[in-house]
Amino acid sequence: MSFLGGGSKPGAAVNSDRMEMAVQELDMITDVFNRLVSSCHNKCVSPRYAEPDLNKGESVCIDRCVAKFFEVNKKVGEKLQSVGNAAGGGGAFGMQS
Amino acid sequence: MSFLGGGSKPGAAVNSDRMEMAVQELDMITDVFNRLVSSCHNKCVSPRYAEPDLNKGESVCIDRCVAKFFEVNKKVGEKLQSVGNAAGGGGAFGMQS
Amino acid sequence: MSFLGGGSKPGAAVNSDRMEMAVQELDMITDVFNRLVSSCHNKCVSPRYAEPDLNKGESVCIDRCVAKFFEVNKKVGEKLQSVGNAAGGGGAFGMQS
Amino acid sequence: MDFSQLNPAEQAHMSKVIEKKQMQDFLRMYSNLVERCFNSCCNDFTSKALSSKEETCVMNCTDKFLKHSERVGARFAEQNADAMNAQQQKF
Amino acid sequence: MDFSQLNPAEQAHMSKVIEKKQMQDFLRMYSNLVERCFNSCCNDFTSKALSSKEETCVMNCTDKFLKHSERVGARFAEQNADAMNAQQQKF
Amino acid sequence: MDFSQLNPAEQAHMSKVIEKKQMQDFLRMYSNLVERCFNSCCNDFTSKALSSKEETCVMNCTDKFLKHSERVGARFAEQNADAMNAQQQKF
């Protein structure tokens, strides 16, 4: 678990910078997914838990919720990118899918 | 609450896989404990903070809260295990006490 | 807010213990800052988002909120330190400014 | 996510990282689920034993959360695929 | 938690890991405590100084949280011991 | 934060760690912002498309959050500087 410390192993092929980028991307997607699950659960699933299955209304709500969350993700990403570009290079802001 | 079951075979030096398992178990227990502290604080301790000590009612509530949280932990673990077994090997789901 | 006090003696190469302390201090400050941002946003910024700028009331509130959060941080730190000293050596509790 | 730019050694390393993360994610989901169902279902602390009503609630909560996560995961994958296709069209 | 299956070298390594985690947990508890007591006690932003009423609240909040954590920790240890005994009886 | 007690090799290492953390913090801020603005602005799930009202809300939310963070950061730096000066006076 030592993502920190930049232990650069003298392995021939593995590029640790590229590796780190990939791990960061994975962490990012996991984080977004967990927030998406939690947000849409709060928005769509009744906390009374009277039955074990998603009912029709909840299922439809979840589908729309995911679509809207992606749209918000895109809008926020574009906004951050435009702010980043205005602030200078903005190289770090090209990360929304 | 041995979350990560499975006795390990005796090895010679430091086995990094076994080490990693132990660290994950430690992380898991810390995570559960922190959620337990937070949940029972929300359930039992009044946020008015009129005095520095737990009163009798709060103390009794905390004891019951911890016991119930463990029961819920057990029920959820059994459920995940049965889902895991139904889904196939269920190797990853052998983790509740 | 130098949470981890104690000046260290100059050494020769990279001292991994000292390094770890510095990383922990950095993590701590990041954590405090993120909680500060979130708390003061909840306290001061209206979630209606009718306009893109902070209004005068929000801006003044934010300034006071940060100041109060620092005071609370100091009080809690002093309290933990006094508890730590009462409990014995208290070596681990020497971390608030 | 597209790891095709990585060389074989890097992909092998990435597989191990992903496998480890999946275990961590599962454990995090587990404790998150316990917390969520406990908070929603348990509000009576006059007894230390789970009532049958609370137990039913916890079981339904767990079931529903798993189905919810599965559904979100399926939609997430579709949206991700759409977004990747849209991006490739641009280049 | 039972680390008796680990060999001595692994147990020594584990001790270092645990020690480091305890420091991290303490720091996390500290900032969590600041956030919790600030959120519960401070709701008036017409002044930037803590009022004496707010200060009393923060002190009580800190005291109570520590006592709460201690009590939860004691019950947690008991429950864990029970669970381990129950598990050993099974085998 | 004062890293002047570190030797040059340690300071170089620390710079790399800080740089990496800044990236992680940025990504965490990004997903946190998406979650916050989604939760505040989107409450109607009779349609899967963002309404223009929701979109305006999301844009304002993002703008305001960035300005908020910047302001908090400026005050944080001032308070930190004050705390450090106070500490140096003591020794």
XYZ file of C-alpha atoms in Angstrom:
564
model
C 0.000 0.000 0.000
C 2.929 2.377 -0.336
C 1.570 4.503 -3.153
C 3.530 7.187 -1.369
C 7.245 7.444 -1.142
C 7.791 7.043 -4.862
C 9.839 3.919 -4.392
C 11.310 3.793 -7.861
C 12.060 0.128 -8.476
C 14.837 -0.344 -11.003
C 12.535 -2.485 -13.185
C 13.390 -2.167 -16.846
C 9.986 -1.825 -18.421
C 7.654 -0.431 -15.776
C 7.450 3.349 -15.993
C 6.527 4.452 -12.498
C 5.176 7.866 -13.532
C 2.811 6.312 -16.049
C 1.888 3.653 -13.491
C 1.095 6.326 -10.948
C -1.114 8.168 -13.411
C -3.038 4.970 -14.088
C -3.475 4.279 -10.381
C -4.676 7.844 -9.833
C -7.185 7.447 -12.652
C -8.424 4.230 -11.066
C -8.760 5.925 -7.667
C -10.618 8.796 -9.308
C -13.127 6.525 -11.023
C -13.679 4.507 -7.845
C -14.270 7.708 -5.907
C -16.741 9.039 -8.480
C -18.564 5.713 -8.617
C -18.912 5.538 -4.823
C -20.287 9.076 -4.703
C -22.679 8.243 -7.538
C -23.991 5.151 -5.729
C -24.465 7.096 -2.527
C -26.090 10.161 -4.155
C -28.563 8.170 -6.246
C -29.407 5.963 -3.292
C -30.260 9.055 -1.272
C -32.256 10.544 -4.153
C -34.170 7.459 -5.293
C -34.386 4.687 -2.689
C -36.845 5.033 0.173
C -35.144 4.373 3.535
C -38.158 2.486 4.890
C -36.973 -0.795 3.385
C -40.395 -2.444 3.302
C -39.347 -4.885 0.577
C -36.086 -6.373 -0.732
C -36.508 -5.350 -4.376
C -36.223 -2.039 -6.162
C -39.709 -1.038 -7.235
C -40.495 0.357 -10.682
C -40.342 4.010 -9.567
C -37.002 3.526 -7.833
C -35.516 1.746 -10.865
C -36.517 4.480 -13.288
C -35.297 7.141 -10.883
C -31.886 5.417 -10.615
C -31.437 5.341 -14.404
C -32.201 9.038 -14.715
C -30.131 9.855 -11.672
C -27.023 8.224 -13.187
C -27.553 10.072 -16.468
C -27.930 13.409 -14.688
C -24.904 12.780 -12.500
C -22.811 12.208 -15.631
C -24.107 15.444 -17.120
C -23.213 17.324 -13.956
C -19.789 15.657 -13.967
C -19.262 16.872 -17.531
C -20.415 20.428 -16.817
C -18.243 20.731 -13.724
C -15.265 19.289 -15.617
C -15.686 21.792 -18.467
C -15.980 24.621 -15.964
C -12.810 23.571 -14.127
C -11.021 23.228 -17.450
C -12.025 26.729 -18.560
C -10.944 28.131 -15.185
C -7.668 26.192 -15.466
C -7.024 27.483 -18.983
C -7.776 31.034 -17.923
C -5.364 30.636 -15.014
C -2.505 29.515 -17.271
C -1.419 26.182 -18.671
C -4.261 24.169 -17.258
C -2.597 20.911 -18.185
C -3.968 19.127 -15.138
C -7.581 19.697 -16.048
C -8.111 17.310 -18.927
C -9.637 14.502 -16.962
C -13.315 14.184 -17.448
C -14.462 11.478 -19.781
C -15.019 -10.458 14.128
C -12.185 -11.993 12.157
C -13.141 -10.309 8.910
C -10.597 -12.036 6.817
C -10.930 -15.697 7.555
C -8.676 -18.460 6.371
C -5.779 -19.721 8.449
C -2.477 -19.141 6.712
C 0.237 -21.701 6.161
C 3.376 -21.273 8.259
C 6.074 -19.496 6.248
C 9.722 -18.661 6.797
C 10.344 -14.938 6.327
C 8.002 -12.016 5.768
C 5.287 -13.079 3.361
C 4.095 -9.909 1.701
C 0.717 -11.346 0.671
C -0.032 -12.447 4.209
C 1.236 -9.080 5.461
C -1.085 -7.283 3.104
C -4.033 -9.366 4.264
C -3.249 -8.474 7.882
C -2.977 -4.778 7.030
C -6.285 -4.935 5.187
C -7.896 -6.600 8.194
C -6.517 -3.847 10.412
C -7.841 -1.158 8.053
C -11.211 -2.880 7.996
C -11.493 -3.010 11.760
C -10.432 0.613 12.091
C -13.017 1.621 9.519
C -15.776 -0.343 11.282
C -14.784 1.098 14.642
C -14.833 4.679 13.363
C -18.268 4.184 11.824
C -19.480 2.592 15.072
C -18.230 5.546 17.143
C -19.850 8.018 14.798
C -23.192 6.158 14.477
C -23.645 5.610 18.209
C -22.643 9.206 18.919
C -25.362 10.387 16.546
C -27.896 7.964 18.031
C -27.164 8.448 21.729
C -25.336 11.672 22.585
C -27.271 14.935 22.658
C -25.515 17.640 20.590
C -26.350 20.335 23.122
C -23.255 19.586 25.198
C -24.606 21.056 28.417
C -22.218 19.004 30.573
C -18.862 17.229 30.081
C -19.976 13.771 31.236
C -22.109 11.090 29.646
C -25.333 10.888 31.604
C -26.926 7.606 32.627
C -29.319 7.499 29.674
C -26.536 8.174 27.174
C -24.311 5.505 28.723
C -26.990 2.820 28.575
C -27.882 3.829 25.039
C -24.226 3.512 23.949
C -23.945 -0.031 25.348
C -27.069 -1.157 23.515
C -26.058 0.694 20.379
C -22.731 -1.159 20.169
C -24.467 -4.516 20.704
C -27.019 -3.759 17.964
C -24.352 -2.533 15.570
C -22.521 -5.856 15.985
C -25.736 -7.757 15.299
C -26.325 -5.723 12.147
C -22.714 -6.328 11.124
C -23.275 -10.068 11.516
C -26.553 -10.090 9.593
C -25.117 -8.061 6.721
C -22.041 -10.296 6.623
C -24.148 -13.460 6.452
C -26.258 -11.931 3.711
C -23.211 -10.962 1.649
C -21.792 -14.431 2.141
C -24.989 -16.122 0.960
C -25.131 -13.813 -2.063
C -21.483 -14.573 -2.763
C -22.027 -18.328 -2.513
C -25.083 -18.142 -4.753
C -23.061 -16.158 -7.292
C -20.465 -18.923 -7.618
C -17.310 -19.700 -5.659
C -17.840 -16.900 -3.229
C -14.173 -16.855 -2.385
C -14.105 -13.144 -1.591
C -17.074 -13.239 0.724
C -15.752 -15.338 3.620
C -15.216 -12.471 5.980
C -17.710 -12.140 8.752
C -17.378 -13.891 12.069
C -0.569 25.297 12.981
C 2.526 23.152 13.199
C 0.675 20.061 14.406
C 3.730 17.958 14.834
C 6.072 20.039 16.915
C 9.627 19.310 17.830
C 12.465 20.621 15.689
C 14.703 17.839 14.430
C 18.482 17.872 14.277
C 20.012 18.191 10.831
C 20.909 14.772 9.403
C 22.894 13.567 6.438
C 20.688 11.565 4.047
C 16.974 10.945 3.871
C 15.712 9.939 7.297
C 12.622 7.893 6.621
C 11.128 8.426 10.087
C 11.424 12.185 9.744
C 10.067 11.938 6.212
C 7.083 10.016 7.463
C 6.422 12.603 10.141
C 6.467 15.348 7.520
C 4.074 13.410 5.273
C 1.757 12.831 8.216
C 1.839 16.548 9.005
C 0.960 17.302 5.388
C -1.914 14.800 5.446
C -3.155 16.310 8.684
C -3.167 19.854 7.328
C -4.901 18.743 4.126
C -7.536 16.948 6.176
C -8.123 19.973 8.415
C -8.317 22.284 5.405
C -10.861 20.081 3.638
C -13.025 19.907 6.745
C -12.728 23.685 7.142
C -13.811 24.304 3.551
C -16.760 21.962 3.927
C -17.882 23.256 7.348
C -17.734 26.932 6.394
C -19.494 26.226 3.094
C -22.319 24.564 5.017
C -22.439 27.411 7.538
C -22.160 30.394 5.190
C -23.061 29.647 1.569
C -26.699 29.360 0.592
C -27.356 26.150 -1.397
C -29.775 27.916 -3.759
C -26.963 29.047 -6.047
C -28.885 31.933 -7.576
C -25.671 33.725 -8.596
C -22.051 32.742 -9.298
C -20.434 35.153 -6.829
C -20.148 35.169 -3.070
C -22.290 37.999 -1.796
C -21.149 40.406 0.926
C -22.881 38.493 3.733
C -21.390 35.190 2.648
C -17.890 36.655 2.376
C -17.977 38.170 5.852
C -19.395 34.962 7.257
C -16.576 32.916 5.685
C -13.883 35.116 7.230
C -15.390 34.790 10.688
C -16.024 31.099 10.188
C -12.351 30.409 9.446
C -11.272 32.405 12.496
C -13.695 30.524 14.738
C -12.682 27.161 13.317
C -9.051 27.954 14.205
C -10.070 28.886 17.744
C -11.978 25.630 18.094
C -8.979 23.750 16.701
C -6.780 25.394 19.348
C -9.176 24.675 22.215
C -9.619 21.041 21.221
C -5.852 20.634 20.819
C -5.195 22.084 24.289
C -7.830 19.805 25.763
C -6.348 16.706 24.132
C -2.916 17.746 25.335
C -4.072 18.159 28.930
C -5.835 14.785 28.773
C -2.667 13.251 27.297
C -0.469 14.761 30.031
C -2.838 13.598 32.761
C -2.797 10.101 31.235
C 0.983 9.837 31.556
C 3.854 10.965 29.373
C 1.597 12.435 26.763
C 4.238 12.118 24.093
C 1.743 11.657 21.303
C -0.331 14.681 22.207
C 2.111 17.513 21.524
C 0.609 18.624 18.256
C -1.416 21.778 18.382
C 0.100 25.168 17.797
C -10.820 3.326 -18.521
C -8.258 2.492 -21.146
C -4.967 0.919 -20.157
C -3.939 -0.069 -23.682
C -1.122 2.508 -23.684
C 0.592 0.519 -20.925
C 3.207 -2.102 -21.857
C 2.736 -5.769 -20.777
C 4.834 -5.415 -17.610
C 2.818 -2.382 -16.627
C -0.461 -4.115 -17.412
C 0.534 -7.045 -15.197
C 1.393 -4.661 -12.388
C -1.897 -2.840 -12.951
C -3.840 -6.102 -12.683
C -2.379 -6.714 -9.240
C -3.193 -3.166 -8.171
C -6.765 -3.522 -9.438
C -7.214 -6.865 -7.690
C -6.057 -5.374 -4.411
C -8.310 -2.367 -4.846
C -11.297 -4.578 -5.509
C -10.761 -6.255 -2.156
C -10.445 -2.858 -0.445
C -13.551 -1.606 -2.232
C -15.483 -4.671 -1.194
C -14.488 -4.199 2.456
C -15.347 -0.516 2.307
C -18.708 -1.324 0.739
C -19.351 -3.862 3.484
C -18.738 -1.438 6.359
C -20.569 1.326 4.524
C -23.553 -0.990 4.108
C -23.542 -1.930 7.794
C -23.464 1.750 8.734
C -26.216 2.716 6.294
C -28.600 -0.085 7.246
C -27.928 0.355 10.949
C -28.630 4.084 10.725
C -31.829 3.601 8.725
C -33.234 0.621 10.606
C -32.186 0.950 14.262
C -33.736 3.768 16.229
C -34.910 2.065 19.374
C -32.319 1.595 22.097
C -34.595 0.408 24.889
C -33.250 -3.068 24.155
C -29.870 -4.362 23.021
C -31.294 -7.128 20.815
C -32.398 -6.526 17.223
C -36.204 -6.662 17.008
C -37.687 -8.789 14.219
C -38.879 -5.579 12.577
C -35.363 -4.168 12.656
C -33.929 -7.419 11.351
C -36.325 -7.462 8.390
C -35.419 -3.858 7.672
C -31.683 -4.666 7.733
C -32.128 -7.642 5.388
C -34.228 -5.606 2.932
C -31.787 -2.711 3.173
C -28.871 -5.003 2.294
C -30.744 -6.625 -0.586
C -31.899 -3.335 -1.983
C -28.493 -1.734 -1.705
C -26.856 -4.593 -3.623
C -29.467 -4.351 -6.377
C -29.095 -0.595 -6.432
C -25.297 -0.800 -6.755
C -25.619 -3.359 -9.531
C -28.022 -1.166 -11.460
C -25.868 1.931 -10.998
C -22.848 -0.091 -12.110
C -24.598 -1.182 -15.298
C -25.671 2.379 -16.150
C -22.216 3.683 -15.236
C -20.585 1.256 -17.667
C -22.971 2.288 -20.461
C -22.383 5.978 -19.869
C -18.635 5.425 -19.751
C -18.747 3.530 -23.046
C -20.791 6.331 -24.620
C -18.371 8.947 -23.350
C -15.376 7.016 -24.738
C -17.011 6.614 -28.127
C -17.825 10.314 -28.213
C -14.233 11.124 -27.324
C -12.799 8.834 -30.014
C -15.051 10.449 -32.614
C -13.423 13.773 -31.768
C -9.901 12.542 -32.531
C -7.720 -9.478 15.890
C -5.455 -12.472 15.991
C -1.979 -12.214 14.509
C -0.688 -15.457 16.037
C -0.461 -17.109 12.606
C 2.198 -14.556 11.646
C 5.856 -15.472 12.144
C 8.109 -13.280 14.379
C 9.465 -11.215 11.467
C 5.951 -10.535 10.311
C 4.776 -9.688 13.804
C 7.597 -7.156 14.167
C 6.648 -5.573 10.858
C 3.006 -5.569 11.918
C 3.857 -3.735 15.154
C 5.452 -0.926 13.156
C 2.452 -0.737 10.861
C 0.077 -0.641 13.836
C 2.107 2.066 15.561
C 2.009 4.222 12.454
C -1.704 3.657 12.015
C -2.355 4.641 15.616
C -0.726 8.006 14.951
C -2.789 8.451 11.785
C -5.953 7.441 13.633
C -5.200 9.876 16.398
C -4.721 12.726 13.923
C -7.892 11.780 12.095
C -9.799 11.638 15.380
C -8.432 15.080 16.268
C -9.592 16.779 13.069
C -12.879 14.877 13.164
C -13.422 16.102 16.717
C -12.686 19.706 15.740
C -15.154 19.460 12.876
C -17.871 17.812 14.982
C -17.627 20.241 17.895
C -17.350 23.259 15.596
C -20.449 22.178 13.670
C -22.480 21.512 16.835
C -21.379 24.533 18.851
C -20.757 27.407 16.428
C -23.769 28.831 14.682
C -23.376 32.545 15.193
C -21.126 34.327 12.716
C -21.869 37.911 13.700
C -18.518 37.845 15.485
C -15.219 36.140 14.751
C -14.386 35.422 18.391
C -15.696 32.358 20.221
C -18.339 33.400 22.751
C -17.991 31.959 26.250
C -21.107 29.898 25.603
C -19.548 28.454 22.437
C -16.301 27.782 24.261
C -18.073 25.863 27.041
C -19.910 23.869 24.417
C -16.670 22.994 22.612
C -14.992 21.895 25.856
C -17.963 19.733 26.852
C -18.197 18.341 23.342
C -14.533 17.302 23.425
C -14.830 15.768 26.894
C -17.980 13.893 26.010
C -16.620 12.605 22.742
C -13.527 11.197 24.435
C -15.636 9.466 27.077
C -17.961 8.195 24.380
C -15.085 6.773 22.314
C -13.615 5.119 25.382
C -16.926 3.482 26.255
C -17.503 2.313 22.680
C -13.946 0.966 22.607
C -14.526 -1.050 25.799
C -17.786 -2.536 24.477
C -16.177 -3.180 21.087
C -13.371 -5.167 22.734
C -15.879 -7.237 24.714
C -17.977 -7.995 21.653
C -14.871 -8.913 19.691
C -13.752 -11.291 22.440
C -17.216 -12.892 22.483
C -17.192 -13.287 18.713
C -13.753 -14.906 18.793
C -14.771 -17.336 21.539
C -17.898 -18.266 19.615
C -15.775 -18.877 16.530
C -13.290 -21.080 18.393
C -16.131 -23.147 19.842
C -17.222 -23.927 16.299
C -13.913 -25.515 15.345
C 4.110 24.315 7.391
C 7.821 24.584 7.943
C 10.104 22.058 6.320
C 13.325 23.993 6.974
C 14.532 21.346 9.418
C 14.705 18.855 6.536
C 17.980 18.404 4.682
C 18.138 19.057 0.905
C 17.613 15.402 -0.054
C 14.574 15.262 2.159
C 13.244 18.555 0.835
C 13.536 17.248 -2.734
C 11.680 14.094 -1.782
C 9.062 16.185 0.011
C 8.500 18.312 -3.094
C 7.646 15.201 -5.087
C 5.279 13.995 -2.390
C 3.577 17.405 -2.249
C 3.232 17.542 -6.028
C 1.566 14.139 -6.073
C -0.718 15.061 -3.220
C -1.785 18.227 -5.009
C -2.948 16.122 -7.923
C -4.834 13.779 -5.598
C -6.369 16.739 -3.782
C -7.455 18.277 -7.052
C -9.152 15.041 -8.141
C -10.818 14.651 -4.763
C -12.022 18.265 -4.920
C -13.393 17.645 -8.402
C -15.498 14.621 -7.428
C -16.544 16.286 -4.191
C -17.703 19.312 -6.185
C -19.692 17.154 -8.599
C -21.372 15.411 -5.679
C -22.139 18.631 -3.817
C -23.561 20.478 -6.816
C -25.514 17.453 -7.993
C -27.042 17.008 -4.551
C -27.968 20.675 -4.211
C -29.213 21.287 -7.747
C -30.819 18.065 -8.972
C -34.033 17.020 -7.299
C -36.299 16.258 -10.214
C -35.966 12.805 -11.725
C -38.978 12.887 -14.048
C -36.470 13.463 -16.853
C -32.927 12.263 -17.459
C -31.733 15.496 -19.051
C -30.491 18.444 -17.007
C -33.051 21.272 -17.128
C -31.717 24.743 -17.888
C -32.554 25.734 -14.330
C -30.525 22.809 -12.991
C -27.651 23.632 -15.320
C -27.532 27.242 -14.166
C -27.561 26.046 -10.579
C -24.653 23.652 -11.247
C -22.592 26.352 -12.948
C -23.214 28.834 -10.109
C -22.507 26.139 -7.543
C -19.148 25.369 -9.172
C -18.212 29.044 -9.461
C -19.210 29.784 -5.906
C -17.419 26.769 -4.499
C -14.169 27.746 -6.217
C -14.419 31.300 -4.890
C -15.286 29.966 -1.466
C -12.278 27.614 -1.423
C -9.996 30.400 -2.563
C -11.218 32.708 0.194
C -10.923 30.019 2.852
C -7.416 29.233 1.566
C -6.375 32.876 1.896
C -7.719 33.160 5.442
C -6.194 29.766 6.324
C -2.763 30.967 5.197
C -3.097 34.152 7.256
C -4.146 32.269 10.370
C -1.311 29.804 9.891
C 1.200 32.639 9.579
C -0.187 34.227 12.755
C 0.030 30.920 14.623
C 3.634 30.415 13.529
C 4.639 33.930 14.594
C 2.981 33.400 17.967
C 4.889 30.158 18.363
C 8.242 31.716 17.479
C 7.662 34.495 20.008
C 7.347 31.829 22.685
C 10.836 30.400 22.079
